[in-house]
Amino acid sequence: MEQHHTLAHVLRQEQLRYTNQRQAVWDEIKSTDAHRDAEEIYMALRQDNISVSRATVYRTIEVLVKYKLINKIDIGDGRSRYEHANNTEHHDHLICTNCGKILEFVDESVEELQCDIAKKYGFKLDYHIHQLFGLCKKCK
Amino acid sequence: MEQHHTLAHVLRQEQLRYTNQRQAVWDEIKSTDAHRDAEEIYMALRQDNISVSRATVYRTIEVLVKYKLINKIDIGDGRSRYEHANNTEHHDHLICTNCGKILEFVDESVEELQCDIAKKYGFKLDYHIHQLFGLCKKCK
DNA sequence: CCTATTGTTGAGAATGAGTCTCATGGATAT
DNA sequence: ATATCCATGAGACTCATTCTCAACAATAGG
């Protein structure tokens, strides 16, 4: 899939209309580096007196994930979190199993190894999940 | 956490009783190398005319995961799958985003790098998830 | 412009995996 | 034996997410 760096591009590609609600969701997600779930994003919008329904939040997130403007993070507690991928180097996550803290790490050599592995098994790699779980500095 | 290789060990450790139902669930999971969800394991037991409730399947799986007799695999479709870890070398997964096929791969060098990364961030590593998503040989 | 068509939205219903409750019954200990 | 404790199963419940559908907004064609 091609790279699409703006909401407008993505919507055009998907033949969806550009609307204030969609822009508002995208703006809200872009506004922090946090790893928030759909409900938190929805509540943040309400806080700002922007009226967007939960359904629209979920629907917009879906497209943003598809085009990789945001990343979906699943830390195994039953709800997905999202982070914007805007001007961000690719990274993976360290997750504290005690306090839920999420740290980001970059490791080029792991990235390269992944390509090799995929090639070896005849896979055309699309994306990956690489999460290290354990106790953070404070919790251990 | 210590290593516990048998159900009896695990149950003793958790101060749980050894029961036919718990053994049946463990036997069922051990019986194949498949990556099945709780419902599939439950149905397989019913197929064999073994009467174990869904609740017991879930409860037993929980303990088995805790003691790493089985691995939980989340491929992002909303249900967890499980594979036995019996006499099995540690491995991670390649997942086909088209047909859902799951392949296993082992990569020692990735394993080592993970330790380094955890150390660098002051984490005490417990376990990790490393999944490569893409199209398998057939689907691409 | 006016109207038909099509896409979007929001509210709440529906879904579905997983968890919890609680009455029943089986195991254990005294 | 008998009292206590634990495990079980059926179904109620939870909660994130998806779906439905009526109302509404945008767009296109005349």
mmCIF file of C-alpha atoms (C1' of nucleotides) in Angstrom:
data_model
loop_
_atom_site.group_PDB
_atom_site.id
_atom_site.type_symbol
_atom_site.label_atom_id
_atom_site.label_comp_id
_atom_site.label_asym_id
_atom_site.label_seq_id
_atom_site.Cartn_x
_atom_site.Cartn_y
_atom_site.Cartn_z
ATOM 1 C CA MET A 1 0.000 0.000 0.000
ATOM 2 C CA GLU A 2 1.178 3.466 -0.898
ATOM 3 C CA GLN A 3 2.104 5.999 1.736
ATOM 4 C CA HIS A 4 -0.556 8.597 2.516
ATOM 5 C CA HIS A 5 0.482 11.331 4.836
ATOM 6 C CA THR A 6 -2.652 13.339 5.235
ATOM 7 C CA LEU A 7 -6.219 12.626 6.158
ATOM 8 C CA ALA A 8 -7.373 14.180 2.898
ATOM 9 C CA HIS A 9 -5.246 11.752 0.890
ATOM 10 C CA VAL A 10 -6.528 8.800 2.806
ATOM 11 C CA LEU A 11 -10.152 9.779 2.455
ATOM 12 C CA ARG A 12 -9.761 10.419 -1.244
ATOM 13 C CA GLN A 13 -8.135 7.024 -1.650
ATOM 14 C CA GLU A 14 -11.014 5.332 0.168
ATOM 15 C CA GLN A 15 -13.628 7.439 -1.615
ATOM 16 C CA LEU A 16 -14.814 8.842 1.666
ATOM 17 C CA ARG A 17 -15.843 12.435 2.260
ATOM 18 C CA TYR A 18 -13.788 14.875 4.183
ATOM 19 C CA THR A 19 -15.855 15.872 7.226
ATOM 20 C CA ASN A 20 -15.321 17.930 10.350
ATOM 21 C CA GLN A 21 -15.812 14.882 12.537
ATOM 22 C CA ARG A 22 -13.130 12.889 10.778
ATOM 23 C CA GLN A 23 -10.743 15.788 10.942
ATOM 24 C CA ALA A 24 -11.518 16.292 14.632
ATOM 25 C CA VAL A 25 -10.693 12.669 15.472
ATOM 26 C CA TRP A 26 -7.448 12.842 13.555
ATOM 27 C CA ASP A 27 -6.522 16.176 15.168
ATOM 28 C CA GLU A 28 -7.241 14.782 18.603
ATOM 29 C CA ILE A 29 -5.044 11.735 18.038
ATOM 30 C CA LYS A 30 -2.263 13.861 16.599
ATOM 31 C CA SER A 31 -2.369 16.224 19.552
ATOM 32 C CA THR A 32 -0.406 13.981 21.917
ATOM 33 C CA ASP A 33 2.124 11.156 21.912
ATOM 34 C CA ALA A 34 -0.059 9.210 24.328
ATOM 35 C CA HIS A 35 -1.232 5.647 23.808
ATOM 36 C CA ARG A 36 -4.966 6.060 24.262
ATOM 37 C CA ASP A 37 -7.908 3.788 23.678
ATOM 38 C CA ALA A 38 -10.998 4.722 21.685
ATOM 39 C CA GLU A 39 -12.937 5.743 24.777
ATOM 40 C CA GLU A 40 -10.174 8.078 25.931
ATOM 41 C CA ILE A 41 -10.024 9.711 22.536
ATOM 42 C CA TYR A 42 -13.790 10.043 22.541
ATOM 43 C CA MET A 43 -13.785 11.617 26.011
ATOM 44 C CA ALA A 44 -10.989 14.017 25.060
ATOM 45 C CA LEU A 45 -13.111 15.244 22.165
ATOM 46 C CA ARG A 46 -16.106 15.757 24.436
ATOM 47 C CA GLN A 47 -13.890 17.652 26.874
ATOM 48 C CA ASP A 48 -13.133 20.069 24.057
ATOM 49 C CA ASN A 49 -16.833 20.389 23.326
ATOM 50 C CA ILE A 50 -16.425 18.685 20.004
ATOM 51 C CA SER A 51 -19.410 16.536 19.287
ATOM 52 C CA VAL A 52 -18.412 13.292 17.631
ATOM 53 C CA SER A 53 -20.082 9.993 18.382
ATOM 54 C CA ARG A 54 -18.299 6.919 19.591
ATOM 55 C CA ALA A 55 -19.274 5.183 16.345
ATOM 56 C CA THR A 56 -17.545 7.871 14.302
ATOM 57 C CA VAL A 57 -14.455 7.692 16.476
ATOM 58 C CA TYR A 58 -14.228 3.955 15.845
ATOM 59 C CA ARG A 59 -14.974 4.346 12.157
ATOM 60 C CA THR A 60 -12.334 7.015 11.700
ATOM 61 C CA ILE A 61 -9.721 5.096 13.669
ATOM 62 C CA GLU A 62 -10.302 2.140 11.376
ATOM 63 C CA VAL A 63 -9.310 4.094 8.285
ATOM 64 C CA LEU A 64 -6.371 5.783 10.000
ATOM 65 C CA VAL A 65 -5.010 2.399 11.027
ATOM 66 C CA LYS A 66 -5.503 0.980 7.561
ATOM 67 C CA TYR A 67 -3.382 3.749 6.085
ATOM 68 C CA LYS A 68 -0.898 3.680 8.937
ATOM 69 C CA LEU A 69 -1.429 7.265 10.008
ATOM 70 C CA ILE A 70 -1.882 5.726 13.430
ATOM 71 C CA ASN A 71 -0.646 2.509 15.022
ATOM 72 C CA LYS A 72 -2.795 0.104 16.931
ATOM 73 C CA ILE A 73 -1.239 -1.195 20.127
ATOM 74 C CA ASP A 74 -2.630 -4.188 21.941
ATOM 75 C CA ILE A 75 -1.162 -4.757 25.360
ATOM 76 C CA GLY A 76 -3.445 -7.665 26.119
ATOM 77 C CA ASP A 77 -5.982 -6.016 28.400
ATOM 78 C CA GLY A 78 -8.860 -6.198 25.991
ATOM 79 C CA ARG A 79 -8.838 -2.728 24.528
ATOM 80 C CA SER A 80 -6.779 -1.359 21.687
ATOM 81 C CA ARG A 81 -4.749 1.773 22.063
ATOM 82 C CA TYR A 82 -3.638 4.114 19.352
ATOM 83 C CA GLU A 83 -0.713 6.426 18.725
ATOM 84 C CA HIS A 84 -0.185 8.734 15.790
ATOM 85 C CA ALA A 85 2.586 7.742 13.396
ATOM 86 C CA ASN A 86 3.076 11.278 12.150
ATOM 87 C CA ASN A 87 6.726 12.102 11.417
ATOM 88 C CA THR A 88 7.597 9.319 13.791
ATOM 89 C CA GLU A 89 10.390 6.829 13.360
ATOM 90 C CA HIS A 90 9.201 3.259 13.510
ATOM 91 C CA HIS A 91 9.416 1.902 17.013
ATOM 92 C CA ASP A 92 8.174 -0.958 19.149
ATOM 93 C CA HIS A 93 7.065 -1.151 22.760
ATOM 94 C CA LEU A 94 8.199 -2.157 26.206
ATOM 95 C CA ILE A 95 5.203 -2.638 28.478
ATOM 96 C CA CYS A 96 5.243 -2.788 32.248
ATOM 97 C CA THR A 97 3.023 -5.640 33.405
ATOM 98 C CA ASN A 98 2.572 -3.947 36.771
ATOM 99 C CA CYS A 99 1.815 -0.279 36.119
ATOM 100 C CA GLY A 100 0.930 -0.429 32.423
ATOM 101 C CA LYS A 101 3.578 2.083 31.431
ATOM 102 C CA ILE A 102 4.478 1.946 27.759
ATOM 103 C CA LEU A 103 7.980 2.831 26.570
ATOM 104 C CA GLU A 104 9.087 3.027 22.976
ATOM 105 C CA PHE A 105 12.263 1.551 21.583
ATOM 106 C CA VAL A 106 13.923 1.517 18.201
ATOM 107 C CA ASP A 107 16.139 -1.276 17.056
ATOM 108 C CA GLU A 108 17.330 -1.327 13.504
ATOM 109 C CA SER A 109 18.962 -4.728 13.751
ATOM 110 C CA VAL A 110 15.709 -6.369 14.829
ATOM 111 C CA GLU A 111 14.007 -4.715 11.896
ATOM 112 C CA GLU A 112 16.528 -6.206 9.495
ATOM 113 C CA LEU A 113 16.265 -9.666 10.989
ATOM 114 C CA GLN A 114 12.529 -9.554 10.494
ATOM 115 C CA CYS A 115 12.962 -9.054 6.771
ATOM 116 C CA ASP A 116 15.290 -12.024 6.600
ATOM 117 C CA ILE A 117 12.875 -14.235 8.481
ATOM 118 C CA ALA A 118 9.962 -13.203 6.298
ATOM 119 C CA LYS A 119 11.984 -13.877 3.183
ATOM 120 C CA LYS A 120 13.034 -17.288 4.471
ATOM 121 C CA TYR A 121 9.397 -18.349 4.869
ATOM 122 C CA GLY A 122 8.220 -16.771 1.650
ATOM 123 C CA PHE A 123 6.140 -14.101 3.359
ATOM 124 C CA LYS A 124 5.541 -10.659 1.961
ATOM 125 C CA LEU A 125 5.862 -8.659 5.162
ATOM 126 C CA ASP A 126 3.260 -6.002 5.844
ATOM 127 C CA TYR A 127 3.755 -5.007 9.475
ATOM 128 C CA HIS A 128 4.806 -6.514 12.748
ATOM 129 C CA ILE A 129 4.160 -6.444 16.451
ATOM 130 C CA HIS A 130 7.125 -6.606 18.767
ATOM 131 C CA GLN A 131 6.378 -6.047 22.422
ATOM 132 C CA LEU A 132 8.519 -6.772 25.450
ATOM 133 C CA PHE A 133 6.608 -7.329 28.678
ATOM 134 C CA GLY A 134 8.109 -7.087 32.122
ATOM 135 C CA LEU A 135 8.625 -4.821 35.075
ATOM 136 C CA CYS A 136 9.788 -1.268 34.554
ATOM 137 C CA LYS A 137 12.547 0.370 36.540
ATOM 138 C CA LYS A 138 10.146 1.601 39.205
ATOM 139 C CA CYS A 139 8.079 -1.541 39.564
ATOM 140 C CA LYS A 140 10.776 -4.168 39.755
ATOM 141 C CA MET B 1 8.702 -17.665 38.193
ATOM 142 C CA GLU B 2 9.981 -21.202 38.491
ATOM 143 C CA GLN B 3 9.514 -23.738 35.731
ATOM 144 C CA HIS B 4 6.701 -26.248 36.202
ATOM 145 C CA HIS B 5 6.451 -28.949 33.648
ATOM 146 C CA THR B 6 3.390 -30.819 34.697
ATOM 147 C CA LEU B 7 -0.175 -29.951 35.488
ATOM 148 C CA ALA B 8 0.179 -31.554 38.912
ATOM 149 C CA HIS B 9 3.107 -29.273 39.754
ATOM 150 C CA VAL B 10 1.233 -26.206 38.656
ATOM 151 C CA LEU B 11 -1.889 -27.060 40.578
ATOM 152 C CA ARG B 12 0.070 -27.815 43.708
ATOM 153 C CA GLN B 13 1.871 -24.509 43.381
ATOM 154 C CA GLU B 14 -1.426 -22.652 43.053
ATOM 155 C CA GLN B 15 -3.048 -24.712 45.794
ATOM 156 C CA LEU B 16 -5.647 -25.979 43.403
ATOM 157 C CA ARG B 17 -6.974 -29.478 43.306
ATOM 158 C CA TYR B 18 -6.168 -31.973 40.630
ATOM 159 C CA THR B 19 -9.415 -32.795 38.832
ATOM 160 C CA ASN B 20 -10.460 -34.778 35.793
ATOM 161 C CA GLN B 21 -11.728 -31.652 34.096
ATOM 162 C CA ARG B 22 -8.452 -29.807 34.461
ATOM 163 C CA GLN B 23 -6.533 -32.809 33.196
ATOM 164 C CA ALA B 24 -8.924 -33.151 30.262
ATOM 165 C CA VAL B 25 -8.382 -29.545 29.192
ATOM 166 C CA TRP B 26 -4.617 -29.902 29.441
ATOM 167 C CA ASP B 27 -4.684 -33.205 27.545
ATOM 168 C CA GLU B 28 -6.802 -31.702 24.822
ATOM 169 C CA ILE B 29 -4.434 -28.756 24.358
ATOM 170 C CA LYS B 30 -1.408 -31.047 24.367
ATOM 171 C CA SER B 31 -2.945 -33.313 21.769
ATOM 172 C CA THR B 32 -2.142 -31.085 18.798
ATOM 173 C CA ASP B 33 0.257 -28.377 17.689
ATOM 174 C CA ALA B 34 -2.686 -26.279 16.540
ATOM 175 C CA HIS B 35 -3.325 -22.709 17.548
ATOM 176 C CA ARG B 36 -6.866 -22.934 18.828
ATOM 177 C CA ASP B 37 -9.132 -20.547 20.683
ATOM 178 C CA ALA B 38 -11.034 -21.422 23.839
ATOM 179 C CA GLU B 39 -14.201 -22.266 21.952
ATOM 180 C CA GLU B 40 -12.380 -24.658 19.653
ATOM 181 C CA ILE B 41 -10.791 -26.404 22.606
ATOM 182 C CA TYR B 42 -14.176 -26.591 24.306
ATOM 183 C CA MET B 43 -15.800 -28.043 21.187
ATOM 184 C CA ALA B 44 -13.002 -30.576 20.749
ATOM 185 C CA LEU B 45 -13.661 -31.825 24.277
ATOM 186 C CA ARG B 46 -17.381 -32.129 23.594
ATOM 187 C CA GLN B 47 -16.586 -34.028 20.399
ATOM 188 C CA ASP B 48 -14.755 -36.564 22.546
ATOM 189 C CA ASN B 49 -17.763 -36.766 24.857
ATOM 190 C CA ILE B 50 -15.828 -35.183 27.670
ATOM 191 C CA SER B 51 -18.064 -32.945 29.679
ATOM 192 C CA VAL B 52 -16.252 -29.793 30.732
ATOM 193 C CA SER B 53 -17.922 -26.419 30.855
ATOM 194 C CA ARG B 54 -16.720 -23.381 29.002
ATOM 195 C CA ALA B 55 -16.019 -21.722 32.364
ATOM 196 C CA THR B 56 -13.704 -24.527 33.355
ATOM 197 C CA VAL B 57 -11.932 -24.391 30.022
ATOM 198 C CA TYR B 58 -11.262 -20.685 30.533
ATOM 199 C CA ARG B 59 -10.263 -21.149 34.151
ATOM 200 C CA THR B 60 -7.856 -23.942 33.330
ATOM 201 C CA ILE B 61 -6.325 -22.078 30.421
ATOM 202 C CA GLU B 62 -5.662 -19.159 32.742
ATOM 203 C CA VAL B 63 -3.481 -21.235 35.049
ATOM 204 C CA LEU B 64 -1.719 -22.976 32.191
ATOM 205 C CA VAL B 65 -0.805 -19.633 30.664
ATOM 206 C CA LYS B 66 0.387 -18.281 33.990
ATOM 207 C CA TYR B 67 2.809 -21.186 34.329
ATOM 208 C CA LYS B 68 3.736 -21.097 30.648
ATOM 209 C CA LEU B 69 2.633 -24.642 29.953
ATOM 210 C CA ILE B 70 0.759 -23.017 27.102
ATOM 211 C CA ASN B 71 1.295 -19.805 25.125
ATOM 212 C CA LYS B 72 -1.376 -17.276 24.400
ATOM 213 C CA ILE B 73 -1.350 -15.966 20.853
ATOM 214 C CA ASP B 74 -3.277 -12.888 19.860
ATOM 215 C CA ILE B 75 -3.444 -12.316 16.139
ATOM 216 C CA GLY B 76 -5.658 -9.269 16.471
ATOM 217 C CA ASP B 77 -9.019 -10.742 15.589
ATOM 218 C CA GLY B 78 -10.492 -10.464 19.050
ATOM 219 C CA ARG B 79 -9.977 -13.947 20.360
ATOM 220 C CA SER B 80 -6.969 -15.507 21.958
ATOM 221 C CA ARG B 81 -5.485 -18.721 20.706
ATOM 222 C CA TYR B 82 -3.395 -21.175 22.601
ATOM 223 C CA GLU B 83 -0.612 -23.618 21.824
ATOM 224 C CA HIS B 84 1.066 -26.023 24.195
ATOM 225 C CA ALA B 85 4.662 -25.188 25.097
ATOM 226 C CA ASN B 86 5.487 -28.775 25.969
ATOM 227 C CA ASN B 87 9.049 -29.743 25.030
ATOM 228 C CA THR B 88 8.895 -26.945 22.533
ATOM 229 C CA GLU B 89 11.696 -24.574 21.692
ATOM 230 C CA HIS B 90 10.697 -20.960 22.100
ATOM 231 C CA HIS B 91 9.395 -19.539 18.858
ATOM 232 C CA ASP B 92 7.453 -16.612 17.498
ATOM 233 C CA HIS B 93 4.882 -16.330 14.745
ATOM 234 C CA LEU B 94 4.401 -15.323 11.160
ATOM 235 C CA ILE B 95 0.735 -14.704 10.441
ATOM 236 C CA CYS B 96 -0.909 -14.489 7.041
ATOM 237 C CA THR B 97 -3.295 -11.544 6.988
ATOM 238 C CA ASN B 98 -5.254 -13.155 4.204
ATOM 239 C CA CYS B 99 -5.801 -16.807 5.133
ATOM 240 C CA GLY B 100 -4.940 -16.655 8.836
ATOM 241 C CA LYS B 101 -2.241 -19.280 8.557
ATOM 242 C CA ILE B 102 0.223 -19.227 11.445
ATOM 243 C CA LEU B 103 3.831 -20.288 10.955
ATOM 244 C CA GLU B 104 6.408 -20.572 13.664
ATOM 245 C CA PHE B 105 9.926 -19.250 13.501
ATOM 246 C CA VAL B 106 12.915 -19.326 15.803
ATOM 247 C CA ASP B 107 15.520 -16.637 15.809
ATOM 248 C CA GLU B 108 18.164 -16.677 18.477
ATOM 249 C CA SER B 109 19.643 -13.344 17.504
ATOM 250 C CA VAL B 110 16.320 -11.553 17.968
ATOM 251 C CA GLU B 111 16.043 -13.178 21.376
ATOM 252 C CA GLU B 112 19.427 -11.810 22.385
ATOM 253 C CA LEU B 113 18.667 -8.337 21.140
ATOM 254 C CA GLN B 114 15.530 -8.286 23.258
ATOM 255 C CA CYS B 115 17.561 -8.832 26.394
ATOM 256 C CA ASP B 116 19.833 -5.957 25.469
ATOM 257 C CA ILE B 117 16.917 -3.633 24.838
ATOM 258 C CA ALA B 118 15.224 -4.557 28.100
ATOM 259 C CA LYS B 119 18.469 -3.988 29.971
ATOM 260 C CA LYS B 120 18.972 -0.626 28.320
ATOM 261 C CA TYR B 121 15.587 0.585 29.566
ATOM 262 C CA GLY B 122 15.899 -0.929 33.013
ATOM 263 C CA PHE B 123 13.179 -3.511 32.415
ATOM 264 C CA LYS B 124 13.102 -6.940 33.981
ATOM 265 C CA LEU B 125 11.892 -8.927 31.002
ATOM 266 C CA ASP B 126 9.161 -11.486 31.568
ATOM 267 C CA TYR B 127 7.941 -12.468 28.113
ATOM 268 C CA HIS B 128 7.493 -10.984 24.696
ATOM 269 C CA ILE B 129 5.288 -10.987 21.670
ATOM 270 C CA HIS B 130 6.914 -10.932 18.282
ATOM 271 C CA GLN B 131 4.621 -11.409 15.335
ATOM 272 C CA LEU B 132 5.214 -10.745 11.667
ATOM 273 C CA PHE B 133 2.101 -10.074 9.619
ATOM 274 C CA GLY B 134 1.911 -10.330 5.867
ATOM 275 C CA LEU B 135 0.953 -12.575 3.004
ATOM 276 C CA CYS B 136 2.066 -16.167 2.983
ATOM 277 C CA LYS B 137 3.581 -17.913 -0.018
ATOM 278 C CA LYS B 138 0.199 -19.005 -1.332
ATOM 279 C CA CYS B 139 -1.685 -15.772 -0.735
ATOM 280 C CA LYS B 140 0.764 -13.263 -2.148
ATOM 281 C "C1'" DC C 1 -31.625 26.613 -7.786
ATOM 282 C "C1'" DC C 2 -34.384 22.203 -7.041
ATOM 283 C "C1'" DT C 3 -34.399 17.556 -6.524
ATOM 284 C "C1'" DA C 4 -32.575 12.886 -6.473
ATOM 285 C "C1'" DT C 5 -29.041 10.272 -4.962
ATOM 286 C "C1'" DT C 6 -25.557 9.042 -2.149
ATOM 287 C "C1'" DG C 7 -22.612 9.234 1.962
ATOM 288 C "C1'" DT C 8 -22.266 10.431 6.974
ATOM 289 C "C1'" DT C 9 -23.702 10.712 11.463
ATOM 290 C "C1'" DG C 10 -25.378 9.504 16.159
ATOM 291 C "C1'" DA C 11 -28.110 6.832 19.345
ATOM 292 C "C1'" DG C 12 -28.781 2.864 20.839
ATOM 293 C "C1'" DA C 13 -29.207 -2.119 19.850
ATOM 294 C "C1'" DA C 14 -26.565 -6.165 18.954
ATOM 295 C "C1'" DT C 15 -22.484 -9.020 19.180
ATOM 296 C "C1'" DG C 16 -19.212 -11.921 21.203
ATOM 297 C "C1'" DA C 17 -15.201 -13.164 23.995
ATOM 298 C "C1'" DG C 18 -14.343 -13.538 28.393
ATOM 299 C "C1'" DT C 19 -15.585 -13.224 33.467
ATOM 300 C "C1'" DC C 20 -18.462 -13.667 37.379
ATOM 301 C "C1'" DT C 21 -22.119 -15.638 40.411
ATOM 302 C "C1'" DC C 22 -24.094 -18.941 42.901
ATOM 303 C "C1'" DA C 23 -26.287 -23.232 43.930
ATOM 304 C "C1'" DT C 24 -24.880 -27.992 43.785
ATOM 305 C "C1'" DG C 25 -21.958 -31.600 44.566
ATOM 306 C "C1'" DG C 26 -17.483 -33.742 45.415
ATOM 307 C "C1'" DA C 27 -13.179 -33.871 48.117
ATOM 308 C "C1'" DT C 28 -10.622 -33.304 52.407
ATOM 309 C "C1'" DA C 29 -9.735 -33.058 57.163
ATOM 310 C "C1'" DT C 30 -10.907 -33.721 61.865
ATOM 311 C "C1'" DA D 1 -19.357 -39.140 60.014
ATOM 312 C "C1'" DT D 2 -19.720 -34.551 59.462
ATOM 313 C "C1'" DA D 3 -18.178 -29.966 58.735
ATOM 314 C "C1'" DT D 4 -15.458 -27.270 55.812
ATOM 315 C "C1'" DC D 5 -13.591 -26.098 51.644
ATOM 316 C "C1'" DC D 6 -13.045 -26.249 46.687
ATOM 317 C "C1'" DA D 7 -14.518 -27.118 41.853
ATOM 318 C "C1'" DT D 8 -17.991 -27.203 38.648
ATOM 319 C "C1'" DG D 9 -21.577 -25.770 35.274
ATOM 320 C "C1'" DA D 10 -25.303 -22.901 33.705
ATOM 321 C "C1'" DG D 11 -26.313 -18.863 32.673
ATOM 322 C "C1'" DA D 12 -26.129 -13.917 33.840
ATOM 323 C "C1'" DC D 13 -23.162 -10.225 33.154
ATOM 324 C "C1'" DT D 14 -19.466 -7.030 31.314
ATOM 325 C "C1'" DC D 15 -17.373 -4.313 28.180
ATOM 326 C "C1'" DA D 16 -15.102 -3.148 23.810
ATOM 327 C "C1'" DT D 17 -16.457 -2.980 19.431
ATOM 328 C "C1'" DT D 18 -19.625 -3.317 15.481
ATOM 329 C "C1'" DC D 19 -24.011 -2.861 13.419
ATOM 330 C "C1'" DT D 20 -28.552 -0.757 12.296
ATOM 331 C "C1'" DC D 21 -31.308 2.644 10.816
ATOM 332 C "C1'" DA D 22 -33.519 7.013 10.702
ATOM 333 C "C1'" DA D 23 -32.230 11.785 10.125
ATOM 334 C "C1'" DC D 24 -29.350 14.753 7.929
ATOM 335 C "C1'" DA D 25 -25.726 16.837 4.811
ATOM 336 C "C1'" DA D 26 -23.252 17.003 0.599
ATOM 337 C "C1'" DT D 27 -23.040 16.417 -4.184
ATOM 338 C "C1'" DA D 28 -24.588 15.846 -9.007
ATOM 339 C "C1'" DG D 29 -27.748 16.393 -12.741
ATOM 340 C "C1'" DG D 30 -31.093 18.806 -14.795
#
